[in-house]
C-alpha cells in the first residue's frame, strides 16, 4: 500500500462520508476491513475511526449492489441517526418544497401533478436554450452537447471542471463556467463571476501498485451544456431544464432532477412524465427510514436541526477526512485490487 494512503488512514480521527445512498453494502464492508487491517484494531467500526455518514436514501441508490444499510457492519455499528429537518435550497418556495417532498416519498397528489405540469413543455423551441439540461443517460448528454457545439464557436461554450483547482476560491470538481478566451495551452473561463485561467495539466496514470504506467495531457474541462442527473446530485443550479423524453431507469431520478433549483419558476420540464406510476420509492427504503426514526432516534433529532450542530465540541483537534460516494463506486475495482493484491505494510 502507498505510504501516503496508509499514513492518512492511521492519522484520521473522523471520516465524513457524503452521498451515503450511493455506496453499496459490499464497498462499505470492504472499507471497514481495510481500515481495521491498517490500524490493527478490529473491535470498532473502521478500526476506531469515527464515521459520520450524510445523505438521503430517497435519492440516488448505488450503481450496483445493495443499499449500504443492508451491510452487517452498518447494522451493527451505525446505530445513531440524526434527522435534519430544515430545508435551505427551497426555503423561499414552500409550495415547491412541499411538492418535492411528495415526489421524494412517492406519494404524489393530483394537485402536485398539476403543479409540476405548469412548467412542462412538449416542444423544444418553447424551452429556454440558455438553461442547463439534465438528462438521465450519458448518451443523451453527449448528443445534446455535440449539437450545441455545432451552433456556436468554441468561445462561449459552457464547460465544467472535472478536478479540483482551488477549492478555497470555489474552483472545484463540478464548477460550471463559460469559455471567454482560448490560448494555445489554456483557456479563460468565466466562473463564479470571475475570469479564471484554466491551464492544461499532465496527469499520471497509476496501476494498482501505484507505479506510473502512462500519462495524459489536457484541459481539466468537459462540455456542460447538459449533464446527467447523477452528476448533478448534490449541486444547486440557478436555472435548469429537466429532460423527461426517456423513462428514468431509477425512480428517484425524478425527485433528484427536479430538486436542483431554488424555485420552481427557474425550472422547465421537457416532455410529460407519468409521475403517478414512476416515482414510488422502494419499500425497503421506506421501511428502513421509518424503522430508524421510530425506534428511539427521535430523541436525538431535536438537537440536530442544523448540520453544524453535529460538530460542536467533539471535533476540535481531530484529523478529518471526507469521502464522497458519488465517485467511490468508480474506484471499487481498484479498492478490491489494492486490498487483495497489494500487501498492507
XYZ file of C-alpha atoms in Angstrom:
345
model
C 0.000 0.000 0.000
C 1.221 3.511 -0.806
C 2.763 5.102 2.326
C 0.669 8.274 1.988
C -2.573 6.279 1.953
C -1.542 4.259 4.986
C -0.482 7.446 6.817
C -3.870 9.043 6.120
C -5.737 6.034 7.488
C -3.568 5.947 10.629
C -3.916 9.674 11.356
C -7.649 10.004 10.643
C -9.908 10.544 13.646
C -13.180 11.309 11.828
C -14.332 10.082 8.409
C -17.238 12.035 6.864
C -18.940 10.094 4.056
C -21.146 12.235 1.829
C -23.909 11.000 -0.519
C -24.119 7.800 1.526
C -27.052 6.471 -0.525
C -24.681 5.841 -3.439
C -22.289 3.471 -1.673
C -23.259 -0.192 -1.635
C -23.086 -2.651 1.250
C -20.093 -4.592 -0.109
C -17.976 -1.478 -0.557
C -18.771 -0.267 2.959
C -17.805 -3.668 4.401
C -14.590 -3.663 2.371
C -13.577 -0.201 3.565
C -14.219 -1.313 7.144
C -11.968 -4.348 6.665
C -9.177 -2.267 5.100
C -9.325 0.330 7.883
C -9.230 -2.335 10.604
C -6.274 -4.075 8.951
C -4.242 -0.893 8.525
C -4.952 0.376 12.037
C -4.562 -3.119 13.534
C -7.721 -2.670 15.574
C -10.716 -4.885 14.927
C -13.153 -4.195 17.758
C -14.661 -0.933 16.471
C -16.064 0.485 13.233
C -13.328 1.336 10.714
C -10.643 0.420 13.219
C -11.658 3.116 15.697
C -12.343 5.933 13.217
C -15.490 7.911 13.991
C -17.731 7.680 10.904
C -20.317 10.344 10.031
C -22.470 9.370 7.047
C -24.543 12.083 5.354
C -27.172 11.697 2.681
C -30.710 10.779 1.737
C -31.709 7.208 0.924
C -34.635 8.550 -1.077
C -32.138 9.945 -3.577
C -29.861 8.018 -5.939
C -29.048 4.400 -4.984
C -25.731 2.580 -5.577
C -24.800 1.929 -9.199
C -24.716 -1.763 -8.315
C -25.253 -3.926 -5.267
C -27.484 -3.488 -2.218
C -28.150 -0.369 -0.198
C -25.491 0.290 2.415
C -27.950 -0.294 5.269
C -28.071 -3.955 4.189
C -24.452 -4.270 5.336
C -23.990 -6.269 8.539
C -21.238 -3.856 9.594
C -23.619 -0.919 9.097
C -26.404 -2.631 11.053
C -24.053 -3.410 13.942
C -22.294 -0.067 14.305
C -24.356 2.690 12.672
C -26.961 2.954 15.403
C -27.400 6.713 15.925
C -29.454 8.687 13.404
C -29.898 12.448 13.222
C -32.743 13.711 11.034
C -32.075 17.182 9.606
C -35.429 18.840 9.069
C -34.638 22.353 7.855
C -34.633 22.958 4.081
C -32.199 25.543 2.734
C -32.357 25.188 -1.039
C -36.139 25.713 -1.441
C -36.652 27.728 1.756
C -38.206 30.632 -0.189
C -40.661 28.477 -2.162
C -42.768 26.467 0.278
C -45.144 25.152 -2.384
C -42.242 23.795 -4.419
C -40.693 22.234 -1.324
C -43.966 20.526 -0.409
C -44.435 19.170 -3.923
C -40.861 17.867 -3.981
C -41.354 16.088 -0.677
C -44.389 14.255 -2.072
C -42.285 13.211 -5.041
C -39.455 12.154 -2.734
C -41.558 9.662 -0.775
C -43.612 8.515 -3.761
C -46.982 9.886 -2.597
C -47.862 12.395 -5.306
C -51.291 14.076 -5.192
C -53.346 15.272 -8.163
C -52.697 18.839 -7.050
C -48.940 18.282 -7.164
C -49.114 16.666 -10.588
C -50.984 19.692 -11.908
C -48.424 21.974 -10.258
C -45.466 20.243 -11.906
C -47.176 20.243 -15.281
C -47.380 24.060 -15.291
C -43.709 24.065 -16.308
C -43.962 21.180 -18.781
C -43.269 21.896 -22.473
C -43.537 19.327 -25.256
C -41.808 21.421 -27.936
C -38.123 22.162 -27.607
C -38.453 25.670 -29.048
C -40.548 26.637 -26.016
C -37.679 25.846 -23.643
C -35.021 28.357 -22.610
C -31.900 27.431 -24.594
C -29.614 29.031 -22.001
C -30.723 26.731 -19.183
C -28.538 23.735 -18.342
C -30.205 20.491 -19.456
C -30.389 17.457 -17.199
C -30.688 14.021 -18.804
C -30.948 10.537 -17.360
C -28.299 8.921 -19.595
C -24.778 9.828 -20.730
C -25.577 9.133 -24.368
C -28.302 11.799 -24.276
C -25.856 14.253 -22.713
C -23.254 13.615 -25.428
C -25.768 14.092 -28.245
C -27.078 17.371 -26.831
C -23.604 18.788 -26.065
C -22.378 17.979 -29.585
C -25.456 19.586 -31.109
C -24.868 22.753 -29.095
C -21.215 22.897 -30.161
C -22.281 22.841 -33.799
C -24.301 26.025 -33.322
C -21.569 28.103 -31.626
C -17.834 28.693 -31.790
C -15.664 27.191 -29.068
C -15.684 30.602 -27.399
C -18.914 30.790 -25.466
C -19.116 27.078 -24.717
C -20.437 26.020 -21.317
C -17.885 23.835 -19.528
C -17.447 22.051 -16.207
C -14.305 21.494 -14.155
C -13.535 17.792 -13.710
C -10.940 18.185 -10.962
C -10.240 20.487 -8.023
C -8.143 23.534 -8.942
C -8.608 25.877 -5.968
C -11.293 24.761 -3.526
C -10.993 27.929 -1.412
C -11.997 30.035 -4.423
C -14.752 27.655 -5.484
C -12.818 26.161 -8.407
C -13.595 22.549 -7.699
C -14.854 19.462 -9.488
C -18.313 20.258 -10.866
C -17.967 24.055 -11.103
C -19.580 25.395 -14.283
C -18.424 28.336 -16.394
C -18.301 29.830 -19.893
C -15.221 29.980 -22.137
C -14.326 33.599 -22.996
C -10.819 33.254 -24.498
C -8.778 30.397 -25.980
C -4.960 30.211 -25.854
C -2.564 27.513 -27.049
C -2.305 25.589 -23.761
C -5.027 27.254 -21.708
C -8.475 28.806 -21.802
C -10.002 31.687 -19.895
C -13.315 30.804 -18.297
C -15.880 32.963 -16.533
C -16.524 31.083 -13.283
C -18.161 32.398 -10.133
C -18.297 35.861 -11.759
C -14.502 35.858 -12.161
C -12.226 35.409 -15.186
C -10.151 32.305 -14.467
C -7.258 30.878 -16.472
C -7.505 27.102 -16.764
C -4.257 25.558 -17.998
C -3.563 22.144 -19.458
C -2.385 19.659 -16.846
C -0.419 16.450 -17.035
C -1.944 13.605 -15.063
C -0.119 10.392 -14.245
C -1.906 7.084 -14.729
C -1.082 4.577 -11.993
C -1.641 0.865 -11.688
C -2.753 -0.912 -8.507
C 0.762 -0.786 -7.047
C 0.930 2.961 -7.747
C 3.533 2.509 -10.470
C 3.251 5.010 -13.340
C 2.027 3.221 -16.476
C 1.168 6.266 -18.572
C 0.087 9.882 -18.579
C -2.381 12.203 -20.250
C -2.220 15.912 -21.023
C -5.190 18.194 -21.476
C -7.621 20.703 -20.063
C -9.472 19.575 -16.902
C -12.777 20.566 -18.506
C -15.737 18.898 -20.168
C -18.708 20.281 -22.057
C -21.596 21.156 -19.752
C -24.474 22.453 -21.837
C -26.036 19.397 -20.253
C -25.080 16.625 -17.853
C -26.644 13.654 -16.129
C -28.808 13.771 -13.029
C -26.200 11.586 -11.316
C -23.590 14.292 -11.923
C -25.997 16.935 -10.640
C -26.777 15.217 -7.323
C -25.538 17.471 -4.543
C -25.445 20.520 -6.834
C -27.602 23.635 -6.686
C -28.483 25.221 -10.025
C -29.896 28.667 -10.753
C -31.743 27.546 -13.892
C -32.405 24.093 -15.344
C -34.327 22.122 -17.945
C -35.096 18.552 -16.915
C -35.461 16.374 -19.986
C -38.092 13.667 -19.455
C -38.080 12.373 -23.022
C -36.819 8.981 -21.871
C -38.038 6.831 -18.997
C -35.982 7.052 -15.822
C -34.193 3.777 -15.091
C -34.257 4.695 -11.379
C -37.446 6.143 -9.904
C -35.589 8.587 -7.652
C -34.132 10.349 -10.707
C -37.325 12.391 -10.953
C -37.021 13.786 -7.443
C -33.272 14.419 -7.646
C -33.528 16.192 -11.003
C -36.450 18.433 -10.038
C -34.939 19.448 -6.703
C -31.743 21.036 -8.063
C -33.095 24.611 -8.223
C -34.198 27.136 -5.602
C -37.611 27.927 -7.070
C -39.901 26.092 -9.443
C -40.204 29.053 -11.816
C -36.485 28.576 -12.561
C -37.058 25.080 -13.940
C -38.633 23.735 -17.130
C -39.664 20.161 -17.903
C -39.212 18.778 -21.377
C -41.884 16.142 -22.194
C -44.652 14.993 -19.858
C -43.999 12.163 -17.436
C -46.363 9.727 -15.727
C -45.343 10.767 -12.214
C -48.069 8.640 -10.600
C -46.523 5.303 -11.504
C -42.849 6.175 -11.822
C -41.972 7.861 -8.550
C -42.785 5.242 -5.937
C -39.844 4.730 -3.605
C -38.718 1.150 -2.945
C -40.390 -0.332 0.122
C -37.032 -1.286 1.652
C -36.007 2.393 1.835
C -39.309 3.455 3.377
C -39.168 0.628 5.907
C -35.554 1.404 6.822
C -36.134 5.137 7.297
C -39.344 4.594 9.302
C -37.720 1.931 11.456
C -34.747 4.110 12.317
C -36.975 7.068 13.114
C -39.478 5.134 15.228
C -37.034 3.210 17.420
C -35.955 5.989 19.715
C -33.869 8.127 17.379
C -36.403 10.943 17.570
C -34.828 11.815 20.903
C -31.641 12.695 19.040
C -33.442 14.659 16.323
C -34.400 17.723 18.346
C -30.758 18.677 18.885
C -29.697 18.387 15.255
C -31.909 20.639 13.169
C -28.790 22.182 11.628
C -25.907 20.130 10.242
C -23.430 22.250 12.188
C -24.970 21.052 15.457
C -23.360 17.672 14.859
C -19.878 19.188 15.003
C -19.969 21.174 18.216
C -17.478 20.355 20.947
C -16.251 16.949 19.798
C -14.250 17.529 16.592
C -11.781 20.114 17.892
C -8.251 18.920 17.197
C -9.356 15.923 15.138
C -7.952 14.914 11.769
C -10.947 14.821 9.397
C -11.191 13.049 6.051
C -14.144 13.427 3.678
C -15.275 10.877 1.126
C -17.977 11.455 -1.489
C -19.769 8.311 -2.590
C -20.620 9.823 -5.981
C -17.148 8.776 -7.083
C -16.288 5.848 -4.838
C -18.145 3.253 -6.906
C -15.948 4.127 -9.899
C -12.926 3.076 -7.877
C -14.413 -0.095 -6.409
C -12.335 -2.403 -8.627
C -9.163 -0.544 -7.677
C -10.015 -0.864 -3.988
C -10.505 -4.607 -4.452
C -7.196 -4.995 -6.282
C -5.278 -2.942 -3.752
C -6.821 -4.923 -0.908
C -6.072 -8.372 -2.262
C -3.021 -7.809 -4.484
C -1.105 -5.166 -2.546
C 0.095 -6.138 0.960
C -0.644 -3.676 3.759
C 2.840 -2.985 5.101
